[in-house]
Short mmCIF file of C-alpha atoms and ligand atoms in Angstrom, two decimals:
data_model
loop_
_atom_site.label_atom_id
_atom_site.label_comp_id
_atom_site.label_asym_id
_atom_site.label_seq_id
_atom_site.Cartn_x
_atom_site.Cartn_y
_atom_site.Cartn_z
CA MET A 1 -1.39 32.75 28.46
CA PRO A 2 0.56 30.50 30.77
CA GLU A 3 3.92 29.41 29.30
CA VAL A 4 4.05 25.78 28.38
CA THR A 5 7.46 24.23 28.99
CA LYS A 6 8.20 20.89 27.50
CA GLU A 7 10.82 18.49 28.60
CA VAL A 8 13.76 18.55 26.09
CA LEU A 9 14.34 15.15 24.87
CA ASP A 10 17.74 13.57 24.33
CA LEU A 11 17.18 12.44 20.78
CA SER A 12 20.32 10.41 20.57
CA ALA A 13 18.85 8.09 23.19
CA TYR A 14 16.31 6.85 20.63
CA LYS A 15 17.45 4.16 18.19
CA GLY A 16 15.75 1.68 15.97
CA VAL A 17 12.67 1.33 13.76
CA TRP A 18 9.58 -0.48 15.17
CA VAL A 19 6.49 -1.92 13.70
CA PHE A 20 3.47 -2.66 15.79
CA LEU A 21 2.62 -6.29 14.87
CA GLU A 22 -1.14 -6.19 14.79
CA GLN A 23 -3.02 -9.53 15.27
CA VAL A 24 -6.52 -10.68 16.08
CA GLY A 25 -7.02 -14.07 17.64
CA GLY A 26 -3.40 -14.93 16.76
CA GLU A 27 -3.78 -14.12 13.13
CA ALA A 28 -1.57 -11.34 11.94
CA ALA A 29 -3.00 -8.47 10.00
CA PRO A 30 -1.07 -8.45 6.64
CA VAL A 31 -0.37 -4.71 7.01
CA SER A 32 2.13 -5.75 9.81
CA TRP A 33 4.25 -7.51 7.27
CA GLU A 34 3.91 -4.73 4.72
CA LEU A 35 5.22 -2.33 7.36
CA LEU A 36 8.12 -4.56 8.07
CA GLY A 37 8.98 -4.26 4.33
CA VAL A 38 9.08 -0.44 4.48
CA GLY A 39 10.56 -0.54 7.95
CA ARG A 40 13.48 -2.63 6.66
CA LYS A 41 14.41 0.00 4.22
CA LEU A 42 14.20 2.82 6.84
CA ALA A 43 16.31 0.78 9.29
CA GLN A 44 18.87 0.17 6.60
CA ASP A 45 19.08 3.89 5.62
CA LEU A 46 19.57 4.73 9.39
CA GLY A 47 21.95 1.81 10.04
CA VAL A 48 19.80 0.47 12.94
CA GLU A 49 17.81 -2.63 13.74
CA LEU A 50 14.15 -3.28 12.70
CA GLY A 51 12.04 -4.36 15.75
CA GLY A 52 8.46 -5.65 16.00
CA ALA A 53 6.22 -5.04 19.00
CA LEU A 54 3.95 -8.06 19.47
CA LEU A 55 1.20 -7.88 22.00
CA GLY A 56 -1.46 -10.56 22.63
CA TYR A 57 -2.11 -13.91 24.20
CA GLY A 58 -0.74 -17.07 22.70
CA VAL A 59 0.88 -15.20 19.91
CA GLU A 60 4.52 -16.17 20.23
CA HIS A 61 4.43 -18.06 16.91
CA LEU A 62 3.97 -14.75 15.03
CA ALA A 63 7.47 -13.72 16.17
CA GLN A 64 8.97 -16.25 13.74
CA GLU A 65 6.78 -14.82 10.96
CA ALA A 66 8.02 -11.37 11.79
CA PHE A 67 11.60 -12.57 11.42
CA ALA A 68 10.76 -14.17 8.12
CA HIS A 69 9.34 -10.85 6.93
CA GLY A 70 12.45 -8.82 7.95
CA ALA A 71 12.35 -8.09 11.71
CA ASP A 72 15.69 -8.39 13.57
CA ILE A 73 14.17 -8.42 17.05
CA VAL A 74 10.68 -8.98 18.38
CA TYR A 75 9.46 -7.51 21.71
CA LEU A 76 6.77 -9.90 22.97
CA MET A 77 4.08 -9.16 25.60
CA ASP A 78 2.03 -12.34 25.93
CA ASP A 79 -0.62 -11.92 28.58
CA PRO A 80 -4.31 -13.22 29.00
CA ILE A 81 -5.23 -9.52 29.56
CA LEU A 82 -4.26 -8.94 25.93
CA LYS A 83 -6.42 -11.74 24.50
CA ASN A 84 -8.94 -9.34 22.92
CA TYR A 85 -8.04 -5.88 21.85
CA ARG A 86 -8.84 -3.20 24.44
CA THR A 87 -7.40 0.30 24.14
CA ASP A 88 -6.21 0.66 27.70
CA PRO A 89 -4.07 -2.45 28.25
CA TYR A 90 -2.62 -2.37 24.66
CA ALA A 91 -1.77 1.30 24.96
CA ARG A 92 -0.14 0.70 28.38
CA GLY A 93 1.88 -2.17 26.99
CA MET A 94 3.08 -0.19 24.00
CA ILE A 95 3.91 2.86 26.07
CA ASN A 96 5.96 0.75 28.55
CA LEU A 97 7.84 -0.98 25.71
CA ILE A 98 8.59 2.35 23.97
CA ARG A 99 9.73 4.09 27.22
CA LYS A 100 11.99 1.19 28.00
CA HIS A 101 13.55 0.49 24.64
CA ARG A 102 13.27 4.02 23.03
CA PRO A 103 12.77 3.35 19.30
CA GLU A 104 13.21 6.45 17.06
CA ILE A 105 10.38 5.41 14.76
CA VAL A 106 7.14 3.51 15.46
CA LEU A 107 4.86 2.43 12.53
CA MET A 108 1.25 1.01 12.78
CA GLY A 109 -1.28 -0.01 10.32
CA ALA A 110 -4.10 2.44 9.72
CA THR A 111 -6.66 -0.17 10.56
CA THR A 112 -9.53 0.34 13.03
CA LEU A 113 -7.39 -1.10 15.77
CA GLY A 114 -4.20 0.74 14.69
CA ARG A 115 -5.91 4.08 14.41
CA ASP A 116 -7.34 3.72 17.90
CA LEU A 117 -4.04 2.58 19.45
CA SER A 118 -1.67 5.02 17.78
CA GLY A 119 -3.59 8.08 18.83
CA VAL A 120 -3.51 7.09 22.48
CA VAL A 121 0.16 6.13 22.48
CA ALA A 122 1.24 9.31 20.71
CA THR A 123 -0.84 11.48 23.00
CA GLU A 124 0.58 9.85 26.08
CA LEU A 125 4.15 10.15 24.84
CA GLU A 126 3.51 13.68 23.67
CA THR A 127 4.86 13.06 20.25
CA GLY A 128 3.71 13.56 16.66
CA LEU A 129 1.66 11.09 14.65
CA THR A 130 1.07 11.28 10.95
CA ALA A 131 -1.99 9.22 9.85
CA ASP A 132 -2.43 7.40 6.54
CA CYS A 133 1.01 8.06 5.12
CA THR A 134 1.53 6.99 1.50
CA MET A 135 5.37 7.32 1.48
CA LEU A 136 7.97 7.01 4.28
CA GLU A 137 11.62 7.79 3.71
CA ILE A 138 14.71 8.92 5.74
CA ASP A 139 16.06 12.38 5.01
CA PRO A 140 19.69 11.49 4.08
CA GLU A 141 21.10 14.62 5.90
CA LYS A 142 18.94 15.12 8.95
CA LYS A 143 18.21 11.35 9.43
CA LEU A 144 14.56 12.25 10.13
CA LEU A 145 11.50 10.34 8.98
CA LYS A 146 9.82 12.02 6.04
CA GLN A 147 6.11 11.16 6.45
CA THR A 148 4.19 11.90 3.17
CA ARG A 149 0.45 11.91 3.03
CA PRO A 150 -2.35 13.52 0.94
CA ALA A 151 -3.60 16.80 2.40
CA PHE A 152 -6.36 19.34 1.57
CA GLY A 153 -8.69 16.83 0.09
CA GLY A 154 -5.85 14.96 -1.66
CA ASN A 155 -5.02 17.96 -3.77
CA ILE A 156 -1.46 18.19 -2.48
CA MET A 157 0.90 15.87 -0.87
CA ALA A 158 2.40 17.05 2.45
CA THR A 159 5.68 15.82 3.96
CA ILE A 160 5.69 16.02 7.70
CA LEU A 161 8.64 15.80 10.09
CA THR A 162 8.64 15.15 13.82
CA LYS A 163 11.78 17.12 14.58
CA ASP A 164 12.15 17.14 18.36
CA ARG A 165 9.81 14.59 19.81
CA ARG A 166 10.27 10.80 19.90
CA PRO A 167 9.36 8.40 18.65
CA GLN A 168 8.39 9.60 15.19
CA MET A 169 5.07 7.85 14.67
CA ALA A 170 3.10 7.15 11.42
CA THR A 171 0.26 4.96 10.37
CA VAL A 172 -0.07 3.49 6.88
CA ARG A 173 -3.23 1.87 5.40
CA PRO A 174 -3.24 -1.76 4.37
CA ARG A 175 -2.10 -2.34 0.78
CA VAL A 176 -0.30 0.93 0.44
CA MET A 177 3.22 -0.62 0.89
CA PRO A 178 4.20 -3.71 -1.06
CA MET A 179 4.39 -7.06 0.77
CA PRO A 180 8.02 -8.01 1.37
CA ALA A 181 9.24 -11.47 0.27
CA ARG A 182 9.03 -14.04 3.04
CA ILE A 183 12.36 -15.61 3.80
CA SER A 184 11.67 -18.86 5.50
CA GLY A 185 14.19 -19.87 8.15
CA ARG A 186 15.31 -16.26 8.74
CA THR A 187 15.66 -15.75 12.50
CA GLY A 188 16.02 -12.99 14.97
CA ARG A 189 16.05 -12.21 18.75
CA LEU A 190 13.00 -12.61 20.89
CA VAL A 191 12.74 -10.33 23.94
CA LYS A 192 9.98 -11.22 26.36
CA GLU A 193 8.51 -8.38 28.44
CA GLU A 194 5.92 -8.18 31.20
CA LEU A 195 2.70 -6.21 30.57
CA GLY A 196 2.68 -4.84 34.01
CA VAL A 197 -1.19 -4.26 34.08
CA GLN A 198 -3.69 -6.06 36.27
CA GLU A 199 -7.12 -7.06 35.06
CA GLU A 200 -8.79 -5.11 37.95
CA ASP A 201 -7.18 -1.91 36.60
CA VAL A 202 -8.80 -2.28 33.16
CA LEU A 203 -12.21 -0.66 33.03
CA THR A 204 -13.35 -2.25 29.76
CA LYS A 205 -14.50 -5.82 29.75
CA VAL A 206 -15.15 -7.91 26.68
CA LEU A 207 -18.36 -9.82 27.18
CA GLU A 208 -18.84 -11.31 23.77
CA LEU A 209 -17.37 -11.03 20.31
CA VAL A 210 -20.05 -10.67 17.60
CA LYS A 211 -19.17 -11.01 13.97
CA GLU A 212 -20.84 -8.39 11.85
CA PRO A 213 -23.29 -10.19 9.55
CA GLY A 214 -23.37 -9.38 5.87
CA LYS A 215 -19.99 -7.68 5.73
CA ALA A 216 -18.58 -9.54 2.67
CA VAL A 217 -16.75 -6.83 0.86
CA TYR A 218 -13.06 -7.24 1.36
CA LEU A 219 -11.73 -4.92 -1.24
CA ASP A 220 -8.27 -4.71 0.31
CA LYS A 221 -7.76 -8.49 -0.05
CA ALA A 222 -9.24 -8.69 -3.61
CA GLU A 223 -7.01 -9.70 -6.51
CA ILE A 224 -9.35 -8.61 -9.29
CA ILE A 225 -11.53 -5.42 -8.84
CA VAL A 226 -14.02 -4.08 -11.26
CA SER A 227 -14.99 -0.47 -10.35
CA GLY A 228 -17.73 1.71 -11.73
CA GLY A 229 -18.14 5.40 -11.61
CA ARG A 230 -20.61 8.22 -12.53
CA GLY A 231 -20.04 7.33 -16.19
CA LEU A 232 -22.55 4.52 -15.80
CA GLY A 233 -25.25 7.13 -15.82
CA GLU A 234 -27.83 5.33 -13.66
CA LYS A 235 -28.24 2.65 -11.02
CA ALA A 236 -29.56 0.04 -13.40
CA ASN A 237 -26.39 0.23 -15.45
CA PHE A 238 -24.29 -0.74 -12.43
CA ALA A 239 -25.37 -4.29 -13.19
CA LEU A 240 -22.81 -4.21 -16.10
CA ILE A 241 -20.04 -3.85 -13.44
CA GLU A 242 -21.42 -6.62 -11.35
CA GLU A 243 -21.72 -8.98 -14.33
CA LEU A 244 -18.14 -8.31 -15.43
CA ALA A 245 -16.83 -8.77 -11.89
CA GLN A 246 -18.75 -12.06 -11.70
CA ALA A 247 -17.36 -13.27 -15.07
CA LEU A 248 -13.87 -12.64 -13.76
CA GLY A 249 -14.42 -13.88 -10.22
CA GLY A 250 -13.67 -10.32 -9.00
CA THR A 251 -14.95 -7.89 -6.43
CA VAL A 252 -17.04 -4.83 -7.21
CA GLY A 253 -15.57 -1.45 -6.45
CA ALA A 254 -16.85 2.07 -7.02
CA SER A 255 -15.96 5.73 -7.07
CA ARG A 256 -17.37 8.04 -4.47
CA ALA A 257 -19.61 9.54 -7.11
CA ALA A 258 -21.30 6.22 -7.71
CA VAL A 259 -21.70 5.62 -3.93
CA GLU A 260 -23.13 9.08 -3.41
CA ALA A 261 -25.58 8.49 -6.25
CA GLY A 262 -26.89 5.50 -4.21
CA TRP A 263 -25.97 2.96 -6.94
CA ILE A 264 -23.85 0.90 -4.49
CA SER A 265 -23.08 0.83 -0.78
CA ALA A 266 -20.20 2.78 0.74
CA ASP A 267 -18.15 -0.35 1.64
CA HIS A 268 -17.39 -0.69 -2.07
CA GLN A 269 -15.83 2.74 -2.37
CA VAL A 270 -12.20 2.84 -3.41
CA GLY A 271 -10.04 5.90 -2.57
CA GLN A 272 -8.92 8.37 -0.04
CA THR A 273 -12.16 8.17 2.04
CA GLY A 274 -12.84 4.56 0.87
CA THR A 275 -10.55 1.60 0.87
CA THR A 276 -6.95 1.46 -0.53
CA VAL A 277 -6.56 -1.45 -2.83
CA ARG A 278 -3.66 -3.15 -4.58
CA PRO A 279 -5.19 -5.96 -6.72
CA LYS A 280 -3.50 -7.72 -9.59
CA ILE A 281 -5.99 -6.18 -11.99
CA TYR A 282 -8.15 -3.12 -11.46
CA PHE A 283 -10.79 -2.07 -13.90
CA ALA A 284 -11.79 1.63 -13.79
CA ILE A 285 -15.01 1.94 -15.79
CA GLY A 286 -16.58 5.36 -16.25
CA ILE A 287 -14.26 6.84 -13.66
CA SER A 288 -12.46 10.08 -14.51
CA GLY A 289 -9.40 9.57 -12.26
CA ALA A 290 -9.80 12.30 -9.58
CA ILE A 291 -6.76 12.35 -7.21
CA GLN A 292 -8.86 11.07 -4.32
CA HIS A 293 -9.69 7.91 -6.43
CA LEU A 294 -6.16 7.51 -7.70
CA VAL A 295 -4.52 7.51 -4.24
CA GLY A 296 -6.60 4.42 -3.45
CA MET A 297 -5.78 2.33 -6.49
CA GLN A 298 -2.79 3.60 -8.50
CA THR A 299 -0.42 0.97 -7.12
CA SER A 300 -2.50 -1.93 -8.62
CA ASP A 301 -0.36 -4.28 -10.68
CA VAL A 302 -2.37 -3.73 -13.91
CA ILE A 303 -5.05 -0.96 -14.48
CA VAL A 304 -7.51 -1.17 -17.28
CA ALA A 305 -9.39 2.08 -17.80
CA ILE A 306 -12.50 2.42 -19.88
CA ASN A 307 -13.64 6.02 -20.58
CA LYS A 308 -15.16 7.92 -23.50
CA ASP A 309 -12.97 10.93 -22.84
CA PRO A 310 -9.41 10.38 -24.22
CA ASP A 311 -8.08 13.11 -21.86
CA ALA A 312 -9.48 11.55 -18.69
CA ALA A 313 -6.86 11.60 -15.83
CA ILE A 314 -7.44 7.87 -15.36
CA PHE A 315 -5.39 7.08 -18.51
CA LYS A 316 -2.31 8.62 -16.92
CA VAL A 317 -2.13 5.70 -14.46
CA ALA A 318 -3.68 3.02 -16.76
CA THR A 319 -1.65 0.07 -18.08
CA TYR A 320 -4.32 -0.41 -20.71
CA GLY A 321 -6.76 2.34 -21.86
CA ILE A 322 -9.90 1.79 -23.92
CA VAL A 323 -11.43 4.98 -25.24
CA GLY A 324 -15.11 4.55 -26.04
CA ASP A 325 -18.60 4.01 -24.78
CA LEU A 326 -18.68 1.63 -21.69
CA MET A 327 -22.22 0.66 -22.53
CA LYS A 328 -20.86 -1.19 -25.55
CA ILE A 329 -17.41 -2.23 -24.33
CA VAL A 330 -18.32 -3.65 -20.97
CA PRO A 331 -20.97 -6.17 -22.26
CA ALA A 332 -18.59 -7.21 -25.04
CA LEU A 333 -15.79 -7.82 -22.48
CA THR A 334 -18.13 -9.77 -20.25
CA ARG A 335 -19.26 -11.97 -23.10
CA GLU A 336 -15.68 -12.65 -24.18
CA PHE A 337 -14.38 -13.34 -20.64
CA LYS A 338 -17.30 -15.63 -19.97
CA LYS A 339 -16.53 -17.54 -23.15
CA ARG A 340 -12.84 -17.80 -22.69
CA LEU A 341 -12.89 -18.54 -18.98
CA GLY A 342 -15.73 -20.85 -19.48
CA THR A 343 -13.93 -22.87 -22.09
CA THR A 344 -10.79 -23.17 -19.96
CA GLY A 345 -12.89 -24.21 -17.03
CA ALA A 346 -11.83 -21.33 -14.77
C1 LIG B 401 -12.17 15.00 0.73
C2 LIG B 401 -12.55 14.27 -0.53
C3 LIG B 401 -12.40 12.89 -0.41
C4 LIG B 401 -12.82 12.07 -1.54
N1 LIG B 401 -12.66 10.70 -1.50
C5 LIG B 401 -12.94 9.99 -2.59
C6 LIG B 401 -12.76 8.60 -2.55
O1 LIG B 401 -12.38 7.90 -1.61
N2 LIG B 401 -13.00 7.91 -3.77
C7 LIG B 401 -13.45 8.47 -4.85
O2 LIG B 401 -13.65 7.79 -5.89
N3 LIG B 401 -13.63 9.79 -4.86
C8 LIG B 401 -13.47 10.61 -3.71
N4 LIG B 401 -13.68 11.95 -3.80
C9 LIG B 401 -14.39 12.47 -4.95
C10 LIG B 401 -13.56 12.75 -6.16
O3 LIG B 401 -13.04 14.07 -6.11
C11 LIG B 401 -14.34 12.72 -7.48
O4 LIG B 401 -15.47 13.59 -7.36
C12 LIG B 401 -14.95 11.34 -7.76
O5 LIG B 401 -13.94 10.35 -7.76
C13 LIG B 401 -15.50 11.27 -9.19
O6 LIG B 401 -16.11 10.09 -9.42
P1 LIG B 401 -16.21 9.56 -11.03
O7 LIG B 401 -14.85 9.42 -11.53
O8 LIG B 401 -17.09 8.30 -10.91
O9 LIG B 401 -17.07 10.66 -11.58
P2 LIG B 401 -16.77 11.80 -12.67
O10 LIG B 401 -15.54 12.51 -12.28
O11 LIG B 401 -17.97 12.49 -13.01
O12 LIG B 401 -16.28 10.85 -13.92
C14 LIG B 401 -17.18 10.19 -14.74
C15 LIG B 401 -16.36 9.67 -15.98
O13 LIG B 401 -17.10 8.87 -16.74
C16 LIG B 401 -16.83 9.04 -18.14
N5 LIG B 401 -18.02 8.60 -18.94
C17 LIG B 401 -19.28 9.19 -18.90
N6 LIG B 401 -20.13 8.45 -19.70
C18 LIG B 401 -19.40 7.46 -20.22
C19 LIG B 401 -19.59 6.38 -21.16
N7 LIG B 401 -20.85 6.19 -21.71
N8 LIG B 401 -18.63 5.53 -21.49
C20 LIG B 401 -17.33 5.71 -21.02
N9 LIG B 401 -17.05 6.68 -20.06
C21 LIG B 401 -18.06 7.57 -19.71
C22 LIG B 401 -16.57 10.53 -18.25
O14 LIG B 401 -15.79 10.83 -19.31
C23 LIG B 401 -15.88 10.82 -16.86
O15 LIG B 401 -14.40 10.69 -17.06
C24 LIG B 401 -13.33 12.74 -2.75
C25 LIG B 401 -13.39 14.11 -2.72
C26 LIG B 401 -13.00 14.88 -1.67
C27 LIG B 401 -13.12 16.37 -1.73
#
């Protein structure tokens, strides 16, 4: 086999924690601010600055928002070529910025866009990338980024280090990290950079933007989620979940077992292979609490679990647990919520 020799990097030349500030049409993806929250802590532990990489067209107003959410410095590439997301110019822009300013850590949201971009950037820079991290910390001795994520179907948590490549890159799903407090009036430094790409060099052209019709399930933004699992027994009973969700003005969620049974569509699935959620209230009804479900909802503010098995794992993460038959409990709750919320006019 031919010997592969890799350039040895001068690791000390890389400094600072960066967050890719994702936006679409000038509107920031909330995960960008969530990442600034965790990035602030990492930067503090390393004694370095927190930077934001902002690419787009007509997006300078978002720099101020980034400062308000904790960034010390924003690197802005504002160019008509970056109006709509295309892998090539965005990747070129990010790679140019990273090569020039050499951050030691780069975080991106594990969104459709972030997943696409991060892979290309990491490949081009020949560095490591840990996808879907659930915890990010600095090793106090080695000063490396500890990137923790579920592995082997969620049965273990793996902590991954990028020891001798830079930057250390990780993606995090929306809602996994808490939203930091917004400090209005907080300022920082804005550094404007040229994209350095010509339209003729970009092979992909955006002809039209088409909104996907009927996609109305936004679990990651929901404040109240009522989820049902296999314990419902059959498709018809899933109506109990829908009625409770309706009474509370909430969104319907589901375990994978319920989705696989065909009781509800896959865009309602919560968990490792579904959506990660962080609502104010999460109802887990007839859901056992498998680790792959828990990783997607356990950081909800309040968790109400209803299960007939007192030993179900879901009770370990529940704020309130109701042991009993969901067929009796759920209609009673729906009735009572309807009555109380109805009388208060909510
Ligand atoms: C790689 C991989 C990825 C996965 N990703 C996901 C994911 O994203 N999301 C996800 O949810 N799962 C995921 N899973 C599947 C996961 O391991 C579990 O199989 C699944 O979460 C189980 O769903 P459940 O809790 O609805 O069903 P079960 O585990 O069968 O639990 C049903 C529960 O209902 C209770 N029950 C039954 N009847 C009643 C009643 N009348 N009243 C009250 N309680 C009752 C039972 O006591 C039981 O606790 C994944 C698995 C793998 C291997």
